Amino acid sequence: MKKSVFFGAFAATALVSGMALAGTLDDVKARGELICGSNTGLTGFGAPDASGNWTGFDVDLCRAIAAVVLGDATKVKFLPTTGETRFTALQSGEVDVLVRNSTWTYSRDTELALDFVAVNYYDGQGFMVKKDLGVSSAKELDGATVCIQTGTTTELNLADFFKQNNISYQPVTVQDDSEAQRQYLAGACDAYTTDASGLAASRATMPDAENHIILPEIISKEPLGPVVRHGDSQWADVVRWTYYALLIAEEKGITSANVNEVAASSTDEEVKRLLGVSGDMGAKLGIGNDAFKNAIAAVGNYGEIFARNIGEGTTINLARGLNALWTQGGLQYAPPFR
Amino acid sequence: MSETHAQTVTYVRDSMLPPAPPPVGERGAVKWLRENLFSSPLNIALTVLGVLIVWWLVSASLPWWLNSVWNASSLGQCREIVAASAGEGATGACWAMVRERWHQFIFGFYPPSEWWRPVLAFGLLFAALAPVLFAGQKRNLTLILGGVLAYLVVTLYLAGAPGVAFALSLLLVAGLLVVAQVAPGRLLWFTLIFPALCFWLLWGGSIWSPIVAMAGFGVLYAVFRFGSPFIGLAPAAGAGVVAAALWWLYIDHAIADRLQAALPFAIEAVRSDLFGGFLLAIVIGVTGIAFSLPIGILLALGRQSDMLIVKTLSVGFIEFIRGVPLITLLFTASLLLQYFLPPGTNFDIILRVIILVTFFAAAYLAEVIRGGLAALPRGQYEAADALGLDYWRAQRLIILPQALKISIPSIVSTFIGLFKDTTLVAFVGLMDPLKGVTQIVRADINWKGIYWEPYIFVGAIFFVICFGMSRYSMYLERKLKTDHR
């Protein structure tokens, strides 16, 4: 039974606890499965559906990484992590990569010994108010009661914003998004503040969505992206370039539907290198040459992932905004693939 | 009597008047109302206030209950149906969410084709508990086992269990029923093998690993039995534990693998991360309850012991575990332990949580039982000594039966608390029914914004289970009541 594992593990602890972690890439290959630290459930970004399949914007990036490393996008185990456990789960090696709406900040990057390898979603904190409040800018919220989740960076951002604009507010602290939505709808607070993507999802599911507006001010930068352990550059490269491959695919118009066709017919050298038709690019990273092709075939390019999970046309209905490609006025920019 | 008086004293009545009914104010509902609700100005005021509050609660929530919607595919659709049937602005419960997601509240992500396994394990749990809860009472045992049989017939059929498993489990319970008629005491053997059976049913895999692991206890017992005449009780017990540990560490796996190679018999293995909902809560709760009681008793005895090391260890363990919040222990289980383990070891998270929850409950139980021990009159201990009983016999025959009886209400309180505390595993990312599953349901765009329904659903199931435990403890108290207070 598991008791043997228990005793064995304790006996072995003394012997091997000093050993450094082997390369994550080799670990994942040996295990035959990627363990991806995911959210405990965030609309549009990562949650299991009624039959237990994980779907979402972040989930698709995990699947892409699995497709790159193992050639199979289904070989992912999603380990739900909470706001408290996420970074420790990564540090202790319980997960290989964390794709869980984590904001890239200075102290997380340095003190926590983590590496944020890319930004897959540029978010920012916004406000939602009822239309009949007659407010069109966050600066008019003087004296308002604001619903805010405790223990998040949004709480600090809020304090900064109101202080800078020399206006006052009254916080109504809530525990999570569902409670916030409930309080806001019940009229316990005039405004609800959290990441703009979260506001959009909340608004989309309100019984009277047309009576609520999201104010234009975005008061903070929330670059969200995949995180890996510090000091394993090879693995960081794998995650980073998986993500860039999805961006390049969108830039070059490669989709999950036409990837095989493009691989066969394209004359673009960068595309040929990306899809493993020419050159020996995969080997430099310790993965197969057709690895990125597998990823694109499995989950599609960045634009497809965005459109499928959170983009315009879904209930959440987020515009690309900052997350458009650099060629379309956004911030998503991948270095050249050569 | 009346004959004589009838002649002499004419004004004395010779027959009884029929008793008149008491005045209206002194009988029936009016009397009850007067005495209980309107006996003084203060009580009148409180009654009126109470009625107003109840009225307010009912009038506020009744429409919500009455407008319940059971058939819808999203919260938005629920709202449309409510608006269509009860008018614009009406509110209504959206139980359609429960209808669509109930299986995640019950089984988590457990594969649907294997649902019959937890269902079967749950039924057999009662069959295993029965001989403990109702020792030797043929009637109650028969009732429970009959109930389990009926439950299994229905649920296994609904869960689509394979024919062989269906037949075997019914045969097993029918066999237990027969044993209950012939020799109720023997049923305890099933209770002893149930943990291994349950583990195998829930996690699956080769049947040999639980069997060989259980054989470790056989090794322990054999060493203890054959060693004790030569080296004494305590050293023999110690040697038994060492032998069993060696068995589990070095021999267990090899033998289980060989047996599996020779006689392969396995069911589909299910990983721990697929466990969730009430399956998870009950696995953690029941295991914690079953193991914390014996550990708690030993700790309580250890704390009262004269042996310095035993006493110090017990006190240290109890005070440390009781002094730390359960959430800290859970974080330790989920995060800190991983640092100490060699890289690449995957020491099952549910097992880690169960171990720490068990320790936590055991520390509380130890103090509860110590209270029971302290409540016993000194004379009971002296009587045991006077009878010439050794320590363990005195504890087993005289002290513990009385001390445990005194502590029943507090022990059951601790158990109920432990069972409800299993929801705290949500903080380490496990899918407990209250927060974990509710959160993933709410993360679905179709059900985002749903608030009371999951809480009410989960709360109702918790209530049924905890209320059952509480009623059983009251029954047990009545049954064991021997004093004449």
PDB file of N, CA and C in Angstrom, chain A residues 1-2 4 6-9 12-13 16-17 21 33 40-43 47-50 52 77 80 82 84-85 88-89 91-92 94 176-179 181-182 201-202 205-207 315-316, chain B residues 79 100-101 103-104 109 199 209 213 248-249 252-253 271 273 331 334-335 338-343 345 347-348 351-352 355 426-429 431 435 439-440 442-443 445 448-449 451-452:
ATOM      1  N   MET A   1       0.842  -1.184   0.000  1.00  0.00           N
ATOM      2  CA  MET A   1       0.000   0.000   0.000  1.00  0.00           C
ATOM      3  C   MET A   1       0.881   1.240   0.000  1.00  0.00           C
ATOM      4  N   LYS A   2       0.297   2.388   0.267  1.00  0.00           N
ATOM      5  CA  LYS A   2       1.068   3.614   0.203  1.00  0.00           C
ATOM      6  C   LYS A   2       2.013   3.772   1.393  1.00  0.00           C
ATOM      7  N   SER A   4       4.317   1.911   2.332  1.00  0.00           N
ATOM      8  CA  SER A   4       5.692   1.629   1.966  1.00  0.00           C
ATOM      9  C   SER A   4       6.328   2.860   1.334  1.00  0.00           C
ATOM     10  N   PHE A   6       5.523   5.842   2.029  1.00  0.00           N
ATOM     11  CA  PHE A   6       5.711   6.767   3.132  1.00  0.00           C
ATOM     12  C   PHE A   6       7.032   6.520   3.845  1.00  0.00           C
ATOM     13  N   PHE A   7       7.219   5.272   4.280  1.00  0.00           N
ATOM     14  CA  PHE A   7       8.442   4.957   5.013  1.00  0.00           C
ATOM     15  C   PHE A   7       9.663   5.089   4.107  1.00  0.00           C
ATOM     16  N   GLY A   8       9.519   4.582   2.902  1.00  0.00           N
ATOM     17  CA  GLY A   8      10.630   4.636   1.963  1.00  0.00           C
ATOM     18  C   GLY A   8      11.042   6.063   1.704  1.00  0.00           C
ATOM     19  N   ALA A   9      10.031   6.912   1.562  1.00  0.00           N
ATOM     20  CA  ALA A   9      10.327   8.304   1.271  1.00  0.00           C
ATOM     21  C   ALA A   9      11.087   8.939   2.427  1.00  0.00           C
ATOM     22  N   ALA A  12      14.636   7.679   2.493  1.00  0.00           N
ATOM     23  CA  ALA A  12      15.450   8.199   1.406  1.00  0.00           C
ATOM     24  C   ALA A  12      15.704   9.694   1.559  1.00  0.00           C
ATOM     25  N   THR A  13      14.846  10.354   2.332  1.00  0.00           N
ATOM     26  CA  THR A  13      14.963  11.805   2.473  1.00  0.00           C
ATOM     27  C   THR A  13      16.358  12.222   2.906  1.00  0.00           C
ATOM     28  N   VAL A  16      18.973  11.864  -0.051  1.00  0.00           N
ATOM     29  CA  VAL A  16      18.948  12.594  -1.304  1.00  0.00           C
ATOM     30  C   VAL A  16      18.476  14.020  -1.200  1.00  0.00           C
ATOM     31  N   SER A  17      18.114  14.464   0.024  1.00  0.00           N
ATOM     32  CA  SER A  17      17.498  15.777   0.092  1.00  0.00           C
ATOM     33  C   SER A  17      18.454  16.856  -0.395  1.00  0.00           C
ATOM     34  N   LEU A  21      17.695  19.440  -8.135  1.00  0.00           N
ATOM     35  CA  LEU A  21      16.668  18.956  -9.048  1.00  0.00           C
ATOM     36  C   LEU A  21      17.294  18.710 -10.418  1.00  0.00           C
ATOM     37  N   GLU A  33       4.391  12.982 -18.710  1.00  0.00           N
ATOM     38  CA  GLU A  33       3.223  13.801 -18.387  1.00  0.00           C
ATOM     39  C   GLU A  33       3.691  15.139 -17.840  1.00  0.00           C
ATOM     40  N   THR A  40      -7.834  27.225  -9.410  1.00  0.00           N
ATOM     41  CA  THR A  40      -8.899  26.375  -8.874  1.00  0.00           C
ATOM     42  C   THR A  40     -10.213  26.650  -9.597  1.00  0.00           C
ATOM     43  N   GLY A  41     -10.163  27.468 -10.606  1.00  0.00           N
ATOM     44  CA  GLY A  41     -11.368  27.736 -11.378  1.00  0.00           C
ATOM     45  C   GLY A  41     -11.511  29.218 -11.632  1.00  0.00           C
ATOM     46  N   LEU A  42     -11.214  29.661 -12.878  1.00  0.00           N
ATOM     47  CA  LEU A  42     -11.373  31.069 -13.210  1.00  0.00           C
ATOM     48  C   LEU A  42     -12.009  31.117 -14.593  1.00  0.00           C
ATOM     49  N   THR A  43     -13.131  31.778 -14.663  1.00  0.00           N
ATOM     50  CA  THR A  43     -13.918  31.770 -15.893  1.00  0.00           C
ATOM     51  C   THR A  43     -13.082  32.175 -17.101  1.00  0.00           C
ATOM     52  N   ALA A  47     -10.734  26.102 -16.094  1.00  0.00           N
ATOM     53  CA  ALA A  47     -11.679  25.431 -15.202  1.00  0.00           C
ATOM     54  C   ALA A  47     -12.096  24.138 -15.879  1.00  0.00           C
ATOM     55  N   PRO A  48     -12.407  23.111 -15.091  1.00  0.00           N
ATOM     56  CA  PRO A  48     -12.912  21.885 -15.683  1.00  0.00           C
ATOM     57  C   PRO A  48     -14.393  22.011 -16.005  1.00  0.00           C
ATOM     58  N   ASP A  49     -14.808  21.398 -17.103  1.00  0.00           N
ATOM     59  CA  ASP A  49     -16.227  21.459 -17.455  1.00  0.00           C
ATOM     60  C   ASP A  49     -16.976  20.307 -16.786  1.00  0.00           C
ATOM     61  N   ALA A  50     -18.241  20.112 -17.198  1.00  0.00           N
ATOM     62  CA  ALA A  50     -19.082  19.120 -16.516  1.00  0.00           C
ATOM     63  C   ALA A  50     -18.506  17.719 -16.605  1.00  0.00           C
ATOM     64  N   GLY A  52     -15.280  17.101 -16.638  1.00  0.00           N
ATOM     65  CA  GLY A  52     -13.964  17.064 -16.011  1.00  0.00           C
ATOM     66  C   GLY A  52     -12.809  17.451 -16.929  1.00  0.00           C
ATOM     67  N   LYS A  77      -1.392  16.914 -16.554  1.00  0.00           N
ATOM     68  CA  LYS A  77      -2.168  16.776 -15.334  1.00  0.00           C
ATOM     69  C   LYS A  77      -2.298  18.178 -14.762  1.00  0.00           C
ATOM     70  N   PRO A  80      -4.765  21.942  -9.396  1.00  0.00           N
ATOM     71  CA  PRO A  80      -5.309  23.236  -8.974  1.00  0.00           C
ATOM     72  C   PRO A  80      -4.490  23.799  -7.819  1.00  0.00           C
ATOM     73  N   THR A  82      -4.104  27.267  -5.158  1.00  0.00           N
ATOM     74  CA  THR A  82      -4.779  28.465  -4.674  1.00  0.00           C
ATOM     75  C   THR A  82      -3.796  29.622  -4.667  1.00  0.00           C
ATOM     76  N   GLU A  84      -2.551  31.063  -2.283  1.00  0.00           N
ATOM     77  CA  GLU A  84      -1.522  30.867  -1.251  1.00  0.00           C
ATOM     78  C   GLU A  84      -0.515  29.801  -1.649  1.00  0.00           C
ATOM     79  N   THR A  85      -0.977  28.745  -2.301  1.00  0.00           N
ATOM     80  CA  THR A  85      -0.075  27.605  -2.511  1.00  0.00           C
ATOM     81  C   THR A  85       0.665  27.660  -3.841  1.00  0.00           C
ATOM     82  N   THR A  88       4.656  28.212  -3.877  1.00  0.00           N
ATOM     83  CA  THR A  88       5.355  27.154  -3.149  1.00  0.00           C
ATOM     84  C   THR A  88       5.242  25.831  -3.890  1.00  0.00           C
ATOM     85  N   ALA A  89       4.085  25.596  -4.492  1.00  0.00           N
ATOM     86  CA  ALA A  89       3.927  24.354  -5.255  1.00  0.00           C
ATOM     87  C   ALA A  89       4.941  24.294  -6.381  1.00  0.00           C
ATOM     88  N   GLN A  91       7.919  26.027  -6.436  1.00  0.00           N
ATOM     89  CA  GLN A  91       9.269  25.928  -5.871  1.00  0.00           C
ATOM     90  C   GLN A  91       9.589  24.524  -5.394  1.00  0.00           C
ATOM     91  N   SER A  92       8.594  23.861  -4.784  1.00  0.00           N
ATOM     92  CA  SER A  92       8.873  22.553  -4.214  1.00  0.00           C
ATOM     93  C   SER A  92       8.877  21.461  -5.271  1.00  0.00           C
ATOM     94  N   GLU A  94       6.360  20.458  -7.101  1.00  0.00           N
ATOM     95  CA  GLU A  94       5.123  19.705  -7.253  1.00  0.00           C
ATOM     96  C   GLU A  94       4.500  19.947  -8.627  1.00  0.00           C
ATOM     97  N   ASP A 176     -14.111  36.415  -2.276  1.00  0.00           N
ATOM     98  CA  ASP A 176     -13.809  35.967  -3.636  1.00  0.00           C
ATOM     99  C   ASP A 176     -14.772  36.617  -4.628  1.00  0.00           C
ATOM    100  N   ASP A 177     -14.583  36.257  -5.870  1.00  0.00           N
ATOM    101  CA  ASP A 177     -15.307  36.909  -6.944  1.00  0.00           C
ATOM    102  C   ASP A 177     -16.818  36.742  -6.809  1.00  0.00           C
ATOM    103  N   SER A 178     -17.256  35.519  -6.439  1.00  0.00           N
ATOM    104  CA  SER A 178     -18.704  35.287  -6.388  1.00  0.00           C
ATOM    105  C   SER A 178     -19.337  36.141  -5.296  1.00  0.00           C
ATOM    106  N   GLU A 179     -18.607  36.283  -4.167  1.00  0.00           N
ATOM    107  CA  GLU A 179     -19.144  37.106  -3.084  1.00  0.00           C
ATOM    108  C   GLU A 179     -19.176  38.575  -3.506  1.00  0.00           C
ATOM    109  N   GLN A 181     -19.487  39.779  -6.499  1.00  0.00           N
ATOM    110  CA  GLN A 181     -20.584  39.983  -7.437  1.00  0.00           C
ATOM    111  C   GLN A 181     -21.912  40.086  -6.693  1.00  0.00           C
ATOM    112  N   ARG A 182     -22.060  39.212  -5.681  1.00  0.00           N
ATOM    113  CA  ARG A 182     -23.294  39.190  -4.894  1.00  0.00           C
ATOM    114  C   ARG A 182     -23.485  40.525  -4.157  1.00  0.00           C
ATOM    115  N   ALA A 201     -16.067  39.227 -17.360  1.00  0.00           N
ATOM    116  CA  ALA A 201     -16.732  37.942 -17.175  1.00  0.00           C
ATOM    117  C   ALA A 201     -17.906  38.080 -16.207  1.00  0.00           C
ATOM    118  N   SER A 202     -17.713  38.855 -15.128  1.00  0.00           N
ATOM    119  CA  SER A 202     -18.793  39.046 -14.165  1.00  0.00           C
ATOM    120  C   SER A 202     -19.972  39.746 -14.818  1.00  0.00           C
ATOM    121  N   THR A 205     -22.328  37.792 -17.044  1.00  0.00           N
ATOM    122  CA  THR A 205     -23.265  36.825 -16.479  1.00  0.00           C
ATOM    123  C   THR A 205     -24.282  37.476 -15.550  1.00  0.00           C
ATOM    124  N   MET A 206     -24.294  38.802 -15.496  1.00  0.00           N
ATOM    125  CA  MET A 206     -25.262  39.460 -14.614  1.00  0.00           C
ATOM    126  C   MET A 206     -26.643  39.444 -15.258  1.00  0.00           C
ATOM    127  N   PRO A 207     -27.687  39.398 -14.413  1.00  0.00           N
ATOM    128  CA  PRO A 207     -29.034  39.346 -14.994  1.00  0.00           C
ATOM    129  C   PRO A 207     -29.363  40.611 -15.793  1.00  0.00           C
ATOM    130  N   THR A 315     -19.050  34.457 -24.480  1.00  0.00           N
ATOM    131  CA  THR A 315     -19.885  35.228 -23.547  1.00  0.00           C
ATOM    132  C   THR A 315     -19.068  36.298 -22.839  1.00  0.00           C
ATOM    133  N   ILE A 316     -17.795  35.995 -22.597  1.00  0.00           N
ATOM    134  CA  ILE A 316     -16.956  36.961 -21.869  1.00  0.00           C
ATOM    135  C   ILE A 316     -16.665  38.177 -22.737  1.00  0.00           C
TER     136      ILE A 316
ATOM    137  N   ARG B  79     -32.866  32.243 -15.228  1.00  0.00           N
ATOM    138  CA  ARG B  79     -33.485  33.544 -14.967  1.00  0.00           C
ATOM    139  C   ARG B  79     -34.618  33.804 -15.948  1.00  0.00           C
ATOM    140  N   GLU B 100     -27.033  19.371 -13.322  1.00  0.00           N
ATOM    141  CA  GLU B 100     -25.982  19.148 -14.312  1.00  0.00           C
ATOM    142  C   GLU B 100     -24.657  18.759 -13.669  1.00  0.00           C
ATOM    143  N   ARG B 101     -24.387  19.269 -12.472  1.00  0.00           N
ATOM    144  CA  ARG B 101     -23.060  19.070 -11.897  1.00  0.00           C
ATOM    145  C   ARG B 101     -23.064  18.193 -10.648  1.00  0.00           C
ATOM    146  N   HIS B 103     -22.721  15.208 -10.074  1.00  0.00           N
ATOM    147  CA  HIS B 103     -21.705  14.153  -9.998  1.00  0.00           C
ATOM    148  C   HIS B 103     -20.361  14.695  -9.562  1.00  0.00           C
ATOM    149  N   GLN B 104     -20.105  16.007  -9.876  1.00  0.00           N
ATOM    150  CA  GLN B 104     -18.840  16.564  -9.396  1.00  0.00           C
ATOM    151  C   GLN B 104     -18.896  16.844  -7.903  1.00  0.00           C
ATOM    152  N   PHE B 109     -13.813  14.254 -10.027  1.00  0.00           N
ATOM    153  CA  PHE B 109     -13.533  13.895 -11.420  1.00  0.00           C
ATOM    154  C   PHE B 109     -13.418  12.390 -11.616  1.00  0.00           C
ATOM    155  N   PHE B 199      -9.616   0.574   0.051  1.00  0.00           N
ATOM    156  CA  PHE B 199      -8.498   1.199  -0.645  1.00  0.00           C
ATOM    157  C   PHE B 199      -8.415   0.677  -2.076  1.00  0.00           C
ATOM    158  N   SER B 209      -1.484  -5.710  -4.131  1.00  0.00           N
ATOM    159  CA  SER B 209      -0.802  -4.754  -3.243  1.00  0.00           C
ATOM    160  C   SER B 209      -1.532  -4.570  -1.916  1.00  0.00           C
ATOM    161  N   ALA B 213       0.032  -5.870   1.588  1.00  0.00           N
ATOM    162  CA  ALA B 213       0.215  -4.864   2.634  1.00  0.00           C
ATOM    163  C   ALA B 213      -0.482  -5.300   3.916  1.00  0.00           C
ATOM    164  N   TRP B 248       6.983  -3.939   4.918  1.00  0.00           N
ATOM    165  CA  TRP B 248       6.426  -2.926   4.007  1.00  0.00           C
ATOM    166  C   TRP B 248       7.521  -2.244   3.194  1.00  0.00           C
ATOM    167  N   LEU B 249       8.687  -2.069   3.818  1.00  0.00           N
ATOM    168  CA  LEU B 249       9.742  -1.334   3.140  1.00  0.00           C
ATOM    169  C   LEU B 249      10.384  -2.142   2.028  1.00  0.00           C
ATOM    170  N   ASP B 252       7.329  -6.117   0.639  1.00  0.00           N
ATOM    171  CA  ASP B 252       5.991  -5.831   0.136  1.00  0.00           C
ATOM    172  C   ASP B 252       5.919  -5.742  -1.388  1.00  0.00           C
ATOM    173  N   HIS B 253       6.670  -4.766  -1.938  1.00  0.00           N
ATOM    174  CA  HIS B 253       6.563  -4.490  -3.364  1.00  0.00           C
ATOM    175  C   HIS B 253       6.954  -5.676  -4.217  1.00  0.00           C
ATOM    176  N   ARG B 271      -6.303   7.896 -10.229  1.00  0.00           N
ATOM    177  CA  ARG B 271      -5.331   8.741  -9.535  1.00  0.00           C
ATOM    178  C   ARG B 271      -5.999   9.638  -8.508  1.00  0.00           C
ATOM    179  N   ASP B 273      -5.730  12.727  -7.917  1.00  0.00           N
ATOM    180  CA  ASP B 273      -6.202  14.057  -8.290  1.00  0.00           C
ATOM    181  C   ASP B 273      -7.593  14.008  -8.917  1.00  0.00           C
ATOM    182  N   PHE B 331      -1.139  22.975   5.058  1.00  0.00           N
ATOM    183  CA  PHE B 331      -0.113  23.562   4.198  1.00  0.00           C
ATOM    184  C   PHE B 331       1.188  22.778   4.328  1.00  0.00           C
ATOM    185  N   SER B 334       0.804  19.746   2.271  1.00  0.00           N
ATOM    186  CA  SER B 334       0.799  19.891   0.824  1.00  0.00           C
ATOM    187  C   SER B 334       2.090  20.486   0.293  1.00  0.00           C
ATOM    188  N   LEU B 335       2.748  21.351   1.069  1.00  0.00           N
ATOM    189  CA  LEU B 335       3.885  22.068   0.508  1.00  0.00           C
ATOM    190  C   LEU B 335       5.213  21.704   1.146  1.00  0.00           C
ATOM    191  N   GLN B 338       6.917  18.232   0.681  1.00  0.00           N
ATOM    192  CA  GLN B 338       7.491  18.018  -0.645  1.00  0.00           C
ATOM    193  C   GLN B 338       8.957  18.431  -0.691  1.00  0.00           C
ATOM    194  N   TYR B 339       9.326  19.418   0.147  1.00  0.00           N
ATOM    195  CA  TYR B 339      10.723  19.855   0.183  1.00  0.00           C
ATOM    196  C   TYR B 339      11.626  18.773   0.773  1.00  0.00           C
ATOM    197  N   PHE B 340      11.080  18.024   1.763  1.00  0.00           N
ATOM    198  CA  PHE B 340      11.905  17.046   2.456  1.00  0.00           C
ATOM    199  C   PHE B 340      12.025  15.760   1.659  1.00  0.00           C
ATOM    200  N   LEU B 341      11.055  15.528   0.784  1.00  0.00           N
ATOM    201  CA  LEU B 341      11.061  14.266   0.058  1.00  0.00           C
ATOM    202  C   LEU B 341      12.050  14.346  -1.096  1.00  0.00           C
ATOM    203  N   PRO B 342      12.623  13.203  -1.461  1.00  0.00           N
ATOM    204  CA  PRO B 342      13.555  13.221  -2.576  1.00  0.00           C
ATOM    205  C   PRO B 342      12.853  13.663  -3.847  1.00  0.00           C
ATOM    206  N   PRO B 343      13.572  14.388  -4.739  1.00  0.00           N
ATOM    207  CA  PRO B 343      12.958  14.876  -5.964  1.00  0.00           C
ATOM    208  C   PRO B 343      12.367  13.704  -6.742  1.00  0.00           C
ATOM    209  N   THR B 345       9.780  11.978  -6.001  1.00  0.00           N
ATOM    210  CA  THR B 345       8.838  11.143  -5.250  1.00  0.00           C
ATOM    211  C   THR B 345       7.474  11.768  -5.353  1.00  0.00           C
ATOM    212  N   PHE B 347       4.453  11.459  -3.285  1.00  0.00           N
ATOM    213  CA  PHE B 347       3.832  10.916  -2.096  1.00  0.00           C
ATOM    214  C   PHE B 347       2.425  11.483  -2.054  1.00  0.00           C
ATOM    215  N   ASP B 348       1.502  10.590  -2.256  1.00  0.00           N
ATOM    216  CA  ASP B 348       0.115  10.956  -2.510  1.00  0.00           C
ATOM    217  C   ASP B 348      -0.423  12.071  -1.612  1.00  0.00           C
ATOM    218  N   LEU B 351      -3.163  11.106   0.886  1.00  0.00           N
ATOM    219  CA  LEU B 351      -2.613  10.359   2.015  1.00  0.00           C
ATOM    220  C   LEU B 351      -1.944  11.304   3.006  1.00  0.00           C
ATOM    221  N   ARG B 352      -1.191  12.285   2.473  1.00  0.00           N
ATOM    222  CA  ARG B 352      -0.529  13.257   3.341  1.00  0.00           C
ATOM    223  C   ARG B 352      -1.570  14.001   4.171  1.00  0.00           C
ATOM    224  N   ILE B 355      -3.148  11.800   6.887  1.00  0.00           N
ATOM    225  CA  ILE B 355      -2.266  11.577   8.034  1.00  0.00           C
ATOM    226  C   ILE B 355      -2.327  12.777   8.982  1.00  0.00           C
ATOM    227  N   ALA B 426      -9.727  22.488   0.759  1.00  0.00           N
ATOM    228  CA  ALA B 426      -9.814  23.371  -0.407  1.00  0.00           C
ATOM    229  C   ALA B 426      -8.618  24.315  -0.457  1.00  0.00           C
ATOM    230  N   PHE B 427      -8.075  24.670   0.725  1.00  0.00           N
ATOM    231  CA  PHE B 427      -6.983  25.632   0.752  1.00  0.00           C
ATOM    232  C   PHE B 427      -5.686  25.076   0.198  1.00  0.00           C
ATOM    233  N   VAL B 428      -5.589  23.756   0.094  1.00  0.00           N
ATOM    234  CA  VAL B 428      -4.394  23.204  -0.535  1.00  0.00           C
ATOM    235  C   VAL B 428      -4.736  22.687  -1.931  1.00  0.00           C
ATOM    236  N   GLY B 429      -5.836  23.188  -2.489  1.00  0.00           N
ATOM    237  CA  GLY B 429      -6.126  22.894  -3.885  1.00  0.00           C
ATOM    238  C   GLY B 429      -6.828  21.576  -4.133  1.00  0.00           C
ATOM    239  N   MET B 431     -10.266  19.214  -4.219  1.00  0.00           N
ATOM    240  CA  MET B 431     -11.627  19.542  -4.627  1.00  0.00           C
ATOM    241  C   MET B 431     -12.637  19.149  -3.557  1.00  0.00           C
ATOM    242  N   LYS B 435     -16.041  24.324  -1.171  1.00  0.00           N
ATOM    243  CA  LYS B 435     -15.368  25.428  -1.842  1.00  0.00           C
ATOM    244  C   LYS B 435     -14.774  24.996  -3.182  1.00  0.00           C
ATOM    245  N   GLN B 439     -16.311  26.263  -6.572  1.00  0.00           N
ATOM    246  CA  GLN B 439     -15.542  27.241  -7.331  1.00  0.00           C
ATOM    247  C   GLN B 439     -15.419  26.852  -8.803  1.00  0.00           C
ATOM    248  N   ILE B 440     -15.203  25.548  -9.077  1.00  0.00           N
ATOM    249  CA  ILE B 440     -15.094  25.194 -10.496  1.00  0.00           C
ATOM    250  C   ILE B 440     -16.451  25.301 -11.183  1.00  0.00           C
ATOM    251  N   ARG B 442     -18.680  27.554 -10.445  1.00  0.00           N
ATOM    252  CA  ARG B 442     -18.888  28.977 -10.689  1.00  0.00           C
ATOM    253  C   ARG B 442     -17.967  29.504 -11.777  1.00  0.00           C
ATOM    254  N   ALA B 443     -16.853  28.817 -12.012  1.00  0.00           N
ATOM    255  CA  ALA B 443     -15.937  29.282 -13.039  1.00  0.00           C
ATOM    256  C   ALA B 443     -16.487  28.982 -14.430  1.00  0.00           C
ATOM    257  N   ILE B 445     -18.751  29.514 -17.339  1.00  0.00           N
ATOM    258  CA  ILE B 445     -19.452  30.743 -17.732  1.00  0.00           C
ATOM    259  C   ILE B 445     -20.964  30.561 -17.640  1.00  0.00           C
ATOM    260  N   LYS B 448     -21.686  31.007 -13.766  1.00  0.00           N
ATOM    261  CA  LYS B 448     -21.044  32.089 -13.026  1.00  0.00           C
ATOM    262  C   LYS B 448     -22.114  32.994 -12.433  1.00  0.00           C
ATOM    263  N   GLY B 449     -21.938  33.355 -11.154  1.00  0.00           N
ATOM    264  CA  GLY B 449     -22.907  34.235 -10.513  1.00  0.00           C
ATOM    265  C   GLY B 449     -23.904  33.478  -9.650  1.00  0.00           C
ATOM    266  N   TYR B 451     -25.013  31.595  -6.419  1.00  0.00           N
ATOM    267  CA  TYR B 451     -24.414  31.807  -5.099  1.00  0.00           C
ATOM    268  C   TYR B 451     -24.931  30.838  -4.045  1.00  0.00           C
ATOM    269  N   TRP B 452     -26.252  30.850  -3.760  1.00  0.00           N
ATOM    270  CA  TRP B 452     -26.754  30.081  -2.621  1.00  0.00           C
ATOM    271  C   TRP B 452     -26.883  28.604  -2.926  1.00  0.00           C
TER     272      TRP B 452
END
